[in-house]
Short mmCIF file of N, CA, C and O in Angstrom, two decimals:
data_model
loop_
_atom_site.label_atom_id
_atom_site.label_comp_id
_atom_site.label_asym_id
_atom_site.label_seq_id
_atom_site.Cartn_x
_atom_site.Cartn_y
_atom_site.Cartn_z
N MET A 1 -1.92 17.94 15.68
CA MET A 1 -1.44 16.95 16.62
C MET A 1 -0.78 15.82 15.83
O MET A 1 -1.32 15.32 14.85
N ASP A 2 0.41 15.43 16.28
CA ASP A 2 1.14 14.34 15.65
C ASP A 2 1.02 13.07 16.48
O ASP A 2 0.90 13.12 17.70
N PHE A 3 1.08 11.93 15.79
CA PHE A 3 0.90 10.63 16.42
C PHE A 3 2.10 9.74 16.17
O PHE A 3 2.57 9.63 15.04
N LEU A 4 2.58 9.09 17.23
CA LEU A 4 3.62 8.08 17.14
C LEU A 4 2.95 6.71 17.24
O LEU A 4 2.27 6.43 18.23
N ILE A 5 3.11 5.89 16.22
CA ILE A 5 2.37 4.63 16.12
C ILE A 5 3.24 3.46 16.56
O ILE A 5 4.36 3.28 16.09
N ASP A 6 2.68 2.63 17.44
CA ASP A 6 3.35 1.42 17.93
C ASP A 6 3.16 0.29 16.91
O ASP A 6 2.18 0.27 16.14
N ALA A 7 4.08 -0.66 16.92
CA ALA A 7 4.03 -1.79 15.99
C ALA A 7 2.74 -2.59 16.13
O ALA A 7 2.20 -3.06 15.13
N ASP A 8 2.22 -2.73 17.35
CA ASP A 8 1.01 -3.53 17.53
C ASP A 8 -0.19 -2.95 16.78
O ASP A 8 -1.03 -3.68 16.27
N VAL A 9 -0.24 -1.64 16.66
CA VAL A 9 -1.33 -0.99 15.93
C VAL A 9 -1.18 -1.24 14.43
O VAL A 9 -2.17 -1.50 13.73
N ILE A 10 0.04 -1.20 13.94
CA ILE A 10 0.28 -1.47 12.52
C ILE A 10 -0.07 -2.91 12.19
O ILE A 10 -0.70 -3.20 11.17
N VAL A 11 0.28 -3.84 13.06
CA VAL A 11 -0.07 -5.25 12.86
C VAL A 11 -1.59 -5.41 12.84
O VAL A 11 -2.14 -6.11 11.98
N ASP A 12 -2.28 -4.75 13.75
CA ASP A 12 -3.75 -4.80 13.77
C ASP A 12 -4.33 -4.28 12.46
O ASP A 12 -5.27 -4.84 11.91
N PHE A 13 -3.76 -3.19 11.94
CA PHE A 13 -4.20 -2.62 10.67
C PHE A 13 -4.04 -3.63 9.54
O PHE A 13 -4.97 -3.88 8.77
N PHE A 14 -2.87 -4.27 9.47
CA PHE A 14 -2.62 -5.27 8.43
C PHE A 14 -3.45 -6.53 8.63
O PHE A 14 -3.69 -7.26 7.67
N ASN A 15 -3.89 -6.77 9.84
CA ASN A 15 -4.77 -7.91 10.11
C ASN A 15 -6.24 -7.58 9.86
O ASN A 15 -7.12 -8.38 10.15
N GLY A 16 -6.51 -6.39 9.33
CA GLY A 16 -7.85 -6.04 8.88
C GLY A 16 -8.76 -5.42 9.92
O GLY A 16 -9.98 -5.44 9.74
N LYS A 17 -8.21 -4.84 10.97
CA LYS A 17 -9.05 -4.15 11.96
C LYS A 17 -9.64 -2.91 11.28
O LYS A 17 -8.96 -1.90 11.10
N THR A 18 -10.89 -2.99 10.92
CA THR A 18 -11.52 -1.92 10.14
C THR A 18 -11.59 -0.60 10.90
O THR A 18 -11.66 0.46 10.27
N GLU A 19 -11.53 -0.63 12.22
CA GLU A 19 -11.56 0.60 13.00
C GLU A 19 -10.34 1.48 12.70
O GLU A 19 -10.38 2.70 12.92
N LEU A 20 -9.28 0.88 12.19
CA LEU A 20 -8.04 1.61 11.92
C LEU A 20 -7.98 2.19 10.51
O LEU A 20 -7.15 3.05 10.24
N PHE A 21 -8.85 1.76 9.62
CA PHE A 21 -8.78 2.21 8.23
C PHE A 21 -8.91 3.73 8.14
O PHE A 21 -8.13 4.38 7.45
N GLU A 22 -9.88 4.30 8.83
CA GLU A 22 -10.07 5.75 8.78
C GLU A 22 -8.89 6.49 9.41
O GLU A 22 -8.44 7.52 8.91
N PHE A 23 -8.35 5.94 10.50
CA PHE A 23 -7.21 6.57 11.16
C PHE A 23 -6.01 6.68 10.23
O PHE A 23 -5.33 7.69 10.19
N PHE A 24 -5.75 5.63 9.45
CA PHE A 24 -4.60 5.62 8.56
C PHE A 24 -4.92 6.19 7.17
O PHE A 24 -4.05 6.20 6.29
N ASP A 25 -6.13 6.68 6.98
CA ASP A 25 -6.50 7.27 5.69
C ASP A 25 -5.61 8.46 5.34
O ASP A 25 -5.23 8.66 4.20
N ASN A 26 -5.27 9.24 6.33
CA ASN A 26 -4.37 10.38 6.15
C ASN A 26 -3.11 10.13 6.98
O ASN A 26 -3.19 10.00 8.19
N THR A 27 -1.96 10.06 6.32
CA THR A 27 -0.72 9.73 7.03
C THR A 27 0.16 10.95 7.29
O THR A 27 1.28 10.81 7.77
N GLU A 28 -0.35 12.13 7.01
CA GLU A 28 0.46 13.35 7.13
C GLU A 28 1.03 13.54 8.54
O GLU A 28 2.18 13.93 8.70
N ASN A 29 0.27 13.25 9.56
CA ASN A 29 0.72 13.48 10.94
C ASN A 29 0.96 12.17 11.70
O ASN A 29 0.90 12.13 12.91
N LYS A 30 1.28 11.11 10.98
CA LYS A 30 1.52 9.79 11.56
C LYS A 30 3.01 9.45 11.43
O LYS A 30 3.58 9.59 10.35
N PHE A 31 3.60 9.00 12.52
CA PHE A 31 5.04 8.72 12.57
C PHE A 31 5.29 7.37 13.22
O PHE A 31 4.48 6.89 14.00
N VAL A 32 6.44 6.78 12.89
CA VAL A 32 6.93 5.59 13.59
C VAL A 32 8.38 5.84 13.95
O VAL A 32 9.09 6.59 13.27
N SER A 33 8.81 5.20 15.01
CA SER A 33 10.21 5.24 15.39
C SER A 33 10.98 4.23 14.54
O SER A 33 10.43 3.21 14.12
N VAL A 34 12.24 4.51 14.33
CA VAL A 34 13.10 3.54 13.67
C VAL A 34 13.09 2.23 14.45
O VAL A 34 13.23 1.15 13.88
N LEU A 35 12.87 2.31 15.76
CA LEU A 35 12.77 1.11 16.59
C LEU A 35 11.54 0.28 16.24
O LEU A 35 11.57 -0.95 16.30
N THR A 36 10.47 0.93 15.86
CA THR A 36 9.25 0.23 15.43
C THR A 36 9.50 -0.50 14.12
O THR A 36 9.00 -1.62 13.93
N VAL A 37 10.25 0.10 13.24
CA VAL A 37 10.61 -0.57 11.99
C VAL A 37 11.35 -1.88 12.30
O VAL A 37 11.05 -2.94 11.74
N GLY A 38 12.29 -1.81 13.23
CA GLY A 38 13.00 -3.02 13.64
C GLY A 38 12.08 -4.05 14.26
O GLY A 38 12.19 -5.25 13.98
N GLU A 39 11.16 -3.59 15.10
CA GLU A 39 10.21 -4.51 15.75
C GLU A 39 9.32 -5.17 14.71
O GLU A 39 9.04 -6.37 14.80
N LEU A 40 8.85 -4.43 13.73
CA LEU A 40 8.03 -5.02 12.68
C LEU A 40 8.79 -6.07 11.89
O LEU A 40 8.25 -7.13 11.57
N ASN A 41 10.05 -5.78 11.58
CA ASN A 41 10.87 -6.76 10.88
C ASN A 41 10.99 -8.04 11.71
O ASN A 41 10.87 -9.14 11.19
N HIS A 42 11.21 -7.87 13.00
CA HIS A 42 11.30 -9.02 13.90
C HIS A 42 9.98 -9.80 13.94
O HIS A 42 9.97 -11.03 13.85
N MET A 43 8.87 -9.09 14.05
CA MET A 43 7.56 -9.74 14.14
C MET A 43 7.25 -10.54 12.88
O MET A 43 6.74 -11.65 12.95
N VAL A 44 7.55 -9.94 11.73
CA VAL A 44 7.29 -10.63 10.47
C VAL A 44 8.12 -11.90 10.39
O VAL A 44 7.62 -12.97 10.05
N LEU A 45 9.38 -11.78 10.73
CA LEU A 45 10.27 -12.94 10.66
C LEU A 45 9.85 -14.03 11.63
O LEU A 45 9.77 -15.20 11.29
N LYS A 46 9.50 -13.65 12.85
CA LYS A 46 9.21 -14.64 13.89
C LYS A 46 7.79 -15.20 13.83
O LYS A 46 7.59 -16.38 14.05
N TYR A 47 6.81 -14.35 13.55
CA TYR A 47 5.42 -14.77 13.72
C TYR A 47 4.59 -14.81 12.45
O TYR A 47 3.70 -15.63 12.32
N LYS A 48 4.82 -13.91 11.53
CA LYS A 48 3.84 -13.70 10.47
C LYS A 48 4.14 -14.38 9.15
O LYS A 48 3.24 -14.66 8.39
N ALA A 49 5.39 -14.57 8.83
CA ALA A 49 5.69 -15.00 7.46
C ALA A 49 6.59 -16.24 7.45
O ALA A 49 7.54 -16.33 8.21
N ALA A 50 6.25 -17.15 6.59
CA ALA A 50 7.16 -18.27 6.33
C ALA A 50 8.37 -17.70 5.61
O ALA A 50 8.29 -16.66 4.96
N LYS A 51 9.49 -18.38 5.70
CA LYS A 51 10.71 -17.85 5.10
C LYS A 51 10.55 -17.55 3.61
O LYS A 51 11.13 -16.63 3.10
N SER A 52 9.70 -18.29 2.93
CA SER A 52 9.54 -18.10 1.49
C SER A 52 8.88 -16.77 1.13
O SER A 52 9.15 -16.22 0.07
N ASP A 53 8.03 -16.24 2.01
CA ASP A 53 7.39 -14.97 1.67
C ASP A 53 7.81 -13.82 2.58
O ASP A 53 7.23 -12.75 2.56
N TYR A 54 8.86 -14.02 3.36
CA TYR A 54 9.34 -12.97 4.27
C TYR A 54 9.65 -11.68 3.53
O TYR A 54 9.22 -10.61 3.94
N ASP A 55 10.40 -11.77 2.43
CA ASP A 55 10.81 -10.56 1.73
C ASP A 55 9.64 -9.72 1.26
O ASP A 55 9.64 -8.51 1.42
N SER A 56 8.62 -10.34 0.70
CA SER A 56 7.48 -9.56 0.20
C SER A 56 6.68 -8.95 1.35
O SER A 56 6.24 -7.80 1.27
N VAL A 57 6.51 -9.69 2.45
CA VAL A 57 5.75 -9.16 3.59
C VAL A 57 6.51 -8.01 4.24
O VAL A 57 5.93 -6.97 4.55
N ILE A 58 7.80 -8.16 4.44
CA ILE A 58 8.57 -7.11 5.09
C ILE A 58 8.68 -5.89 4.18
O ILE A 58 8.69 -4.75 4.66
N ASP A 59 8.72 -6.09 2.86
CA ASP A 59 8.72 -4.94 1.94
C ASP A 59 7.45 -4.13 2.11
O ASP A 59 7.48 -2.90 2.12
N ILE A 60 6.32 -4.79 2.23
CA ILE A 60 5.05 -4.11 2.42
C ILE A 60 5.06 -3.33 3.75
O ILE A 60 4.67 -2.16 3.81
N ALA A 61 5.52 -3.97 4.82
CA ALA A 61 5.58 -3.31 6.13
C ALA A 61 6.51 -2.11 6.10
O ALA A 61 6.18 -1.03 6.62
N ASN A 62 7.67 -2.27 5.49
CA ASN A 62 8.63 -1.16 5.42
C ASN A 62 8.10 -0.02 4.55
O ASN A 62 8.27 1.15 4.89
N ASP A 63 7.46 -0.34 3.44
CA ASP A 63 6.86 0.70 2.59
C ASP A 63 5.80 1.46 3.37
O ASP A 63 5.70 2.69 3.27
N PHE A 64 5.00 0.75 4.14
CA PHE A 64 3.96 1.39 4.94
C PHE A 64 4.60 2.35 5.96
O PHE A 64 4.13 3.47 6.13
N CYS A 65 5.66 1.91 6.61
CA CYS A 65 6.34 2.77 7.59
C CYS A 65 6.87 4.04 6.93
O CYS A 65 6.81 5.12 7.53
N HIS A 66 7.34 3.95 5.70
CA HIS A 66 7.84 5.14 5.01
C HIS A 66 6.70 6.09 4.65
O HIS A 66 6.92 7.30 4.54
N LEU A 67 5.51 5.58 4.49
CA LEU A 67 4.35 6.46 4.30
C LEU A 67 4.06 7.27 5.57
O LEU A 67 3.53 8.37 5.51
N LEU A 68 4.40 6.68 6.70
CA LEU A 68 4.10 7.30 7.99
C LEU A 68 5.16 8.28 8.47
O LEU A 68 4.90 9.04 9.38
N HIS A 69 6.33 8.27 7.96
CA HIS A 69 7.47 9.09 8.39
C HIS A 69 8.21 8.38 9.53
O HIS A 69 7.60 8.00 10.51
N ILE A 70 9.49 8.24 9.38
CA ILE A 70 10.31 7.52 10.35
C ILE A 70 11.14 8.50 11.16
O ILE A 70 11.79 9.38 10.61
N ILE A 71 11.10 8.33 12.48
CA ILE A 71 11.86 9.17 13.41
C ILE A 71 13.06 8.38 13.91
O ILE A 71 12.91 7.25 14.38
N ASN A 72 14.23 8.97 13.83
CA ASN A 72 15.44 8.36 14.38
C ASN A 72 15.57 8.70 15.86
O ASN A 72 15.07 9.72 16.32
N VAL A 73 16.26 7.85 16.59
CA VAL A 73 16.54 8.10 17.99
C VAL A 73 17.72 9.07 18.06
O VAL A 73 18.72 8.87 17.38
N ASP A 74 17.59 10.11 18.88
CA ASP A 74 18.69 11.05 19.06
C ASP A 74 19.04 11.15 20.55
O ASP A 74 18.47 10.45 21.38
N GLU A 75 19.98 12.01 20.85
CA GLU A 75 20.47 12.12 22.23
C GLU A 75 19.38 12.59 23.19
O GLU A 75 19.29 12.09 24.32
N ARG A 76 18.53 13.50 22.78
CA ARG A 76 17.45 13.98 23.66
C ARG A 76 16.49 12.84 24.01
O ARG A 76 16.05 12.70 25.15
N ILE A 77 16.18 12.01 23.03
CA ILE A 77 15.32 10.85 23.28
C ILE A 77 16.02 9.88 24.22
O ILE A 77 15.40 9.34 25.14
N ALA A 78 17.31 9.67 24.02
CA ALA A 78 18.07 8.75 24.87
C ALA A 78 18.10 9.23 26.32
O ALA A 78 17.95 8.43 27.25
N VAL A 79 18.26 10.52 26.53
CA VAL A 79 18.26 11.07 27.89
C VAL A 79 16.89 10.87 28.53
O VAL A 79 16.79 10.46 29.70
N GLU A 80 15.83 11.13 27.78
CA GLU A 80 14.47 10.94 28.32
C GLU A 80 14.21 9.47 28.62
O GLU A 80 13.59 9.13 29.63
N TYR A 81 14.69 8.59 27.74
CA TYR A 81 14.57 7.15 27.99
C TYR A 81 15.21 6.78 29.33
O TYR A 81 14.66 6.01 30.10
N GLY A 82 16.40 7.31 29.60
CA GLY A 82 17.10 7.02 30.85
C GLY A 82 16.26 7.42 32.06
O GLY A 82 16.20 6.68 33.05
N LYS A 83 15.61 8.56 31.97
CA LYS A 83 14.73 9.01 33.07
C LYS A 83 13.56 8.04 33.25
O LYS A 83 13.22 7.66 34.37
N LEU A 84 12.94 7.67 32.12
CA LEU A 84 11.80 6.75 32.19
C LEU A 84 12.22 5.37 32.68
O LEU A 84 11.50 4.72 33.46
N ARG A 85 13.37 4.88 32.23
CA ARG A 85 13.86 3.55 32.62
C ARG A 85 14.06 3.51 34.14
O ARG A 85 13.77 2.52 34.79
N THR A 86 14.56 4.61 34.72
CA THR A 86 14.76 4.68 36.17
C THR A 86 13.43 4.65 36.92
O THR A 86 13.29 3.97 37.94
N LYS A 87 12.45 5.35 36.39
CA LYS A 87 11.16 5.48 37.07
C LYS A 87 10.25 4.28 36.84
O LYS A 87 9.47 3.89 37.71
N TYR A 88 10.30 3.69 35.62
CA TYR A 88 9.38 2.61 35.24
C TYR A 88 10.17 1.37 34.83
O TYR A 88 9.96 0.82 33.75
N ASN A 89 11.05 0.90 35.68
CA ASN A 89 11.96 -0.19 35.31
C ASN A 89 11.26 -1.52 35.06
O ASN A 89 11.85 -2.43 34.51
N GLN A 90 9.99 -1.63 35.42
CA GLN A 90 9.26 -2.88 35.20
C GLN A 90 8.68 -2.97 33.78
O GLN A 90 8.25 -4.03 33.35
N LEU A 91 8.69 -1.88 33.05
CA LEU A 91 8.12 -1.87 31.71
C LEU A 91 9.14 -2.31 30.66
O LEU A 91 10.35 -2.18 30.85
N GLU A 92 8.62 -2.76 29.54
CA GLU A 92 9.44 -3.22 28.43
C GLU A 92 10.29 -2.07 27.87
O GLU A 92 9.80 -0.96 27.69
N ASP A 93 11.56 -2.37 27.60
CA ASP A 93 12.48 -1.36 27.08
C ASP A 93 11.95 -0.65 25.84
O ASP A 93 11.97 0.58 25.77
N LEU A 94 11.51 -1.41 24.86
CA LEU A 94 11.06 -0.81 23.61
C LEU A 94 9.93 0.19 23.85
O LEU A 94 9.92 1.28 23.28
N LYS A 95 8.99 -0.15 24.70
CA LYS A 95 7.87 0.76 24.98
C LYS A 95 8.36 2.04 25.63
O LYS A 95 7.85 3.13 25.36
N LEU A 96 9.37 1.93 26.49
CA LEU A 96 9.91 3.13 27.13
C LEU A 96 10.65 4.01 26.13
O LEU A 96 10.58 5.24 26.19
N TRP A 97 11.35 3.39 25.17
CA TRP A 97 11.98 4.17 24.11
C TRP A 97 10.91 4.93 23.31
O TRP A 97 11.09 6.10 22.96
N LEU A 98 9.81 4.27 23.02
CA LEU A 98 8.74 4.91 22.26
C LEU A 98 8.07 6.02 23.07
O LEU A 98 7.75 7.09 22.54
N CYS A 99 7.87 5.78 24.35
CA CYS A 99 7.33 6.83 25.23
C CYS A 99 8.27 8.03 25.26
O CYS A 99 7.82 9.18 25.17
N ALA A 100 9.57 7.78 25.37
CA ALA A 100 10.55 8.87 25.37
C ALA A 100 10.48 9.66 24.06
O ALA A 100 10.54 10.90 24.07
N THR A 101 10.34 8.96 22.97
CA THR A 101 10.23 9.62 21.67
C THR A 101 8.98 10.51 21.62
O THR A 101 9.05 11.66 21.19
N ALA A 102 7.85 9.97 22.08
CA ALA A 102 6.61 10.75 22.08
C ALA A 102 6.73 11.99 22.96
O ALA A 102 6.24 13.07 22.59
N ILE A 103 7.39 11.85 24.09
CA ILE A 103 7.55 13.00 24.99
C ILE A 103 8.41 14.08 24.33
O ILE A 103 8.03 15.25 24.28
N ILE A 104 9.57 13.70 23.83
CA ILE A 104 10.50 14.67 23.24
C ILE A 104 9.92 15.31 21.98
O ILE A 104 10.09 16.51 21.75
N LYS A 105 9.21 14.54 21.19
CA LYS A 105 8.65 15.06 19.93
C LYS A 105 7.25 15.65 20.12
O LYS A 105 6.62 16.08 19.15
N ASP A 106 6.74 15.65 21.36
CA ASP A 106 5.42 16.19 21.69
C ASP A 106 4.33 15.54 20.83
O ASP A 106 3.57 16.20 20.12
N MET A 107 4.27 14.20 20.91
CA MET A 107 3.32 13.41 20.13
C MET A 107 2.42 12.61 21.05
O MET A 107 2.78 12.33 22.20
N VAL A 108 1.30 12.20 20.52
CA VAL A 108 0.43 11.24 21.19
C VAL A 108 0.90 9.86 20.77
O VAL A 108 1.09 9.60 19.58
N PHE A 109 1.10 8.98 21.74
CA PHE A 109 1.57 7.62 21.48
C PHE A 109 0.36 6.72 21.28
O PHE A 109 -0.44 6.54 22.18
N ILE A 110 0.23 6.14 20.08
CA ILE A 110 -0.88 5.26 19.74
C ILE A 110 -0.42 3.82 19.92
O ILE A 110 0.46 3.36 19.20
N THR A 111 -0.99 3.14 20.90
CA THR A 111 -0.62 1.76 21.20
C THR A 111 -1.81 1.02 21.78
O THR A 111 -2.74 1.65 22.28
N ASN A 112 -1.76 -0.28 21.68
CA ASN A 112 -2.79 -1.11 22.33
C ASN A 112 -2.24 -1.77 23.59
O ASN A 112 -2.92 -2.58 24.21
N ASP A 113 -1.03 -1.42 23.97
CA ASP A 113 -0.39 -1.98 25.15
C ASP A 113 -0.83 -1.20 26.39
O ASP A 113 -0.41 -0.06 26.60
N LYS A 114 -1.64 -1.82 27.20
CA LYS A 114 -2.18 -1.16 28.39
C LYS A 114 -1.12 -0.87 29.44
O LYS A 114 -1.29 0.03 30.27
N THR A 115 -0.01 -1.61 29.43
CA THR A 115 1.00 -1.42 30.47
C THR A 115 1.64 -0.04 30.41
O THR A 115 2.05 0.49 31.44
N VAL A 116 1.72 0.57 29.24
CA VAL A 116 2.37 1.87 29.13
C VAL A 116 1.50 3.01 29.67
O VAL A 116 1.98 4.13 29.82
N GLU A 117 0.26 2.72 29.98
CA GLU A 117 -0.60 3.74 30.58
C GLU A 117 -0.07 4.19 31.93
O GLU A 117 -0.47 5.23 32.45
N GLN A 118 0.86 3.43 32.51
CA GLN A 118 1.50 3.81 33.76
C GLN A 118 2.40 5.04 33.59
O GLN A 118 2.66 5.76 34.55
N VAL A 119 2.88 5.26 32.40
CA VAL A 119 3.81 6.35 32.13
C VAL A 119 3.01 7.65 32.03
O VAL A 119 2.42 7.95 30.99
N LYS A 120 3.01 8.39 33.09
CA LYS A 120 2.18 9.60 33.19
C LYS A 120 2.72 10.77 32.37
O LYS A 120 2.00 11.73 32.10
N GLU A 121 3.98 10.70 31.99
CA GLU A 121 4.61 11.80 31.26
C GLU A 121 4.20 11.88 29.79
O GLU A 121 4.47 12.86 29.12
N VAL A 122 3.54 10.84 29.29
CA VAL A 122 3.19 10.79 27.87
C VAL A 122 1.69 10.61 27.71
O VAL A 122 1.03 9.99 28.54
N VAL A 123 1.16 11.19 26.62
CA VAL A 123 -0.25 10.99 26.30
C VAL A 123 -0.36 9.72 25.49
O VAL A 123 0.24 9.59 24.43
N ILE A 124 -1.15 8.78 26.01
CA ILE A 124 -1.35 7.48 25.37
C ILE A 124 -2.78 7.43 24.84
O ILE A 124 -3.72 7.84 25.52
N LYS A 125 -2.93 6.90 23.65
CA LYS A 125 -4.28 6.74 23.09
C LYS A 125 -4.37 5.36 22.48
O LYS A 125 -3.47 4.93 21.76
N ARG A 126 -5.45 4.68 22.80
CA ARG A 126 -5.73 3.40 22.16
C ARG A 126 -6.89 3.61 21.19
O ARG A 126 -7.88 4.24 21.54
N ILE A 127 -6.77 3.08 20.00
CA ILE A 127 -7.79 3.30 18.97
C ILE A 127 -8.85 2.22 19.03
O ILE A 127 -10.02 2.47 18.81
N ILE A 128 -8.46 0.98 19.33
CA ILE A 128 -9.44 -0.10 19.40
C ILE A 128 -9.36 -0.79 20.74
O ILE A 128 -8.45 -0.61 21.49
#
């Protein structure tokens, strides 16, 4: 079974949530979307790092994402996103892109965002 990891779970891991240590011990079947990489960069810049240490923090986050394997968005994911956007238009765009990725790639979506549990087409799992 493969897992698609949301940015909020990675942030929790870096914030020392010990429940996640065992989960990330083996990264063979752990993936992130290229969109998650962008979201992490945004989060670090906006919330986590002063401008003076942005480069070192984002390097760590990006290196971690490369350990997990990065998935690019393709046309099949975009088509699935369009279907989900029509059905679940109240949900955040980024989460729907990630749900579409999990559906097309047949992955379990690991997130702490309870709102995406509305998306019945994808298997959602919360670790903590």
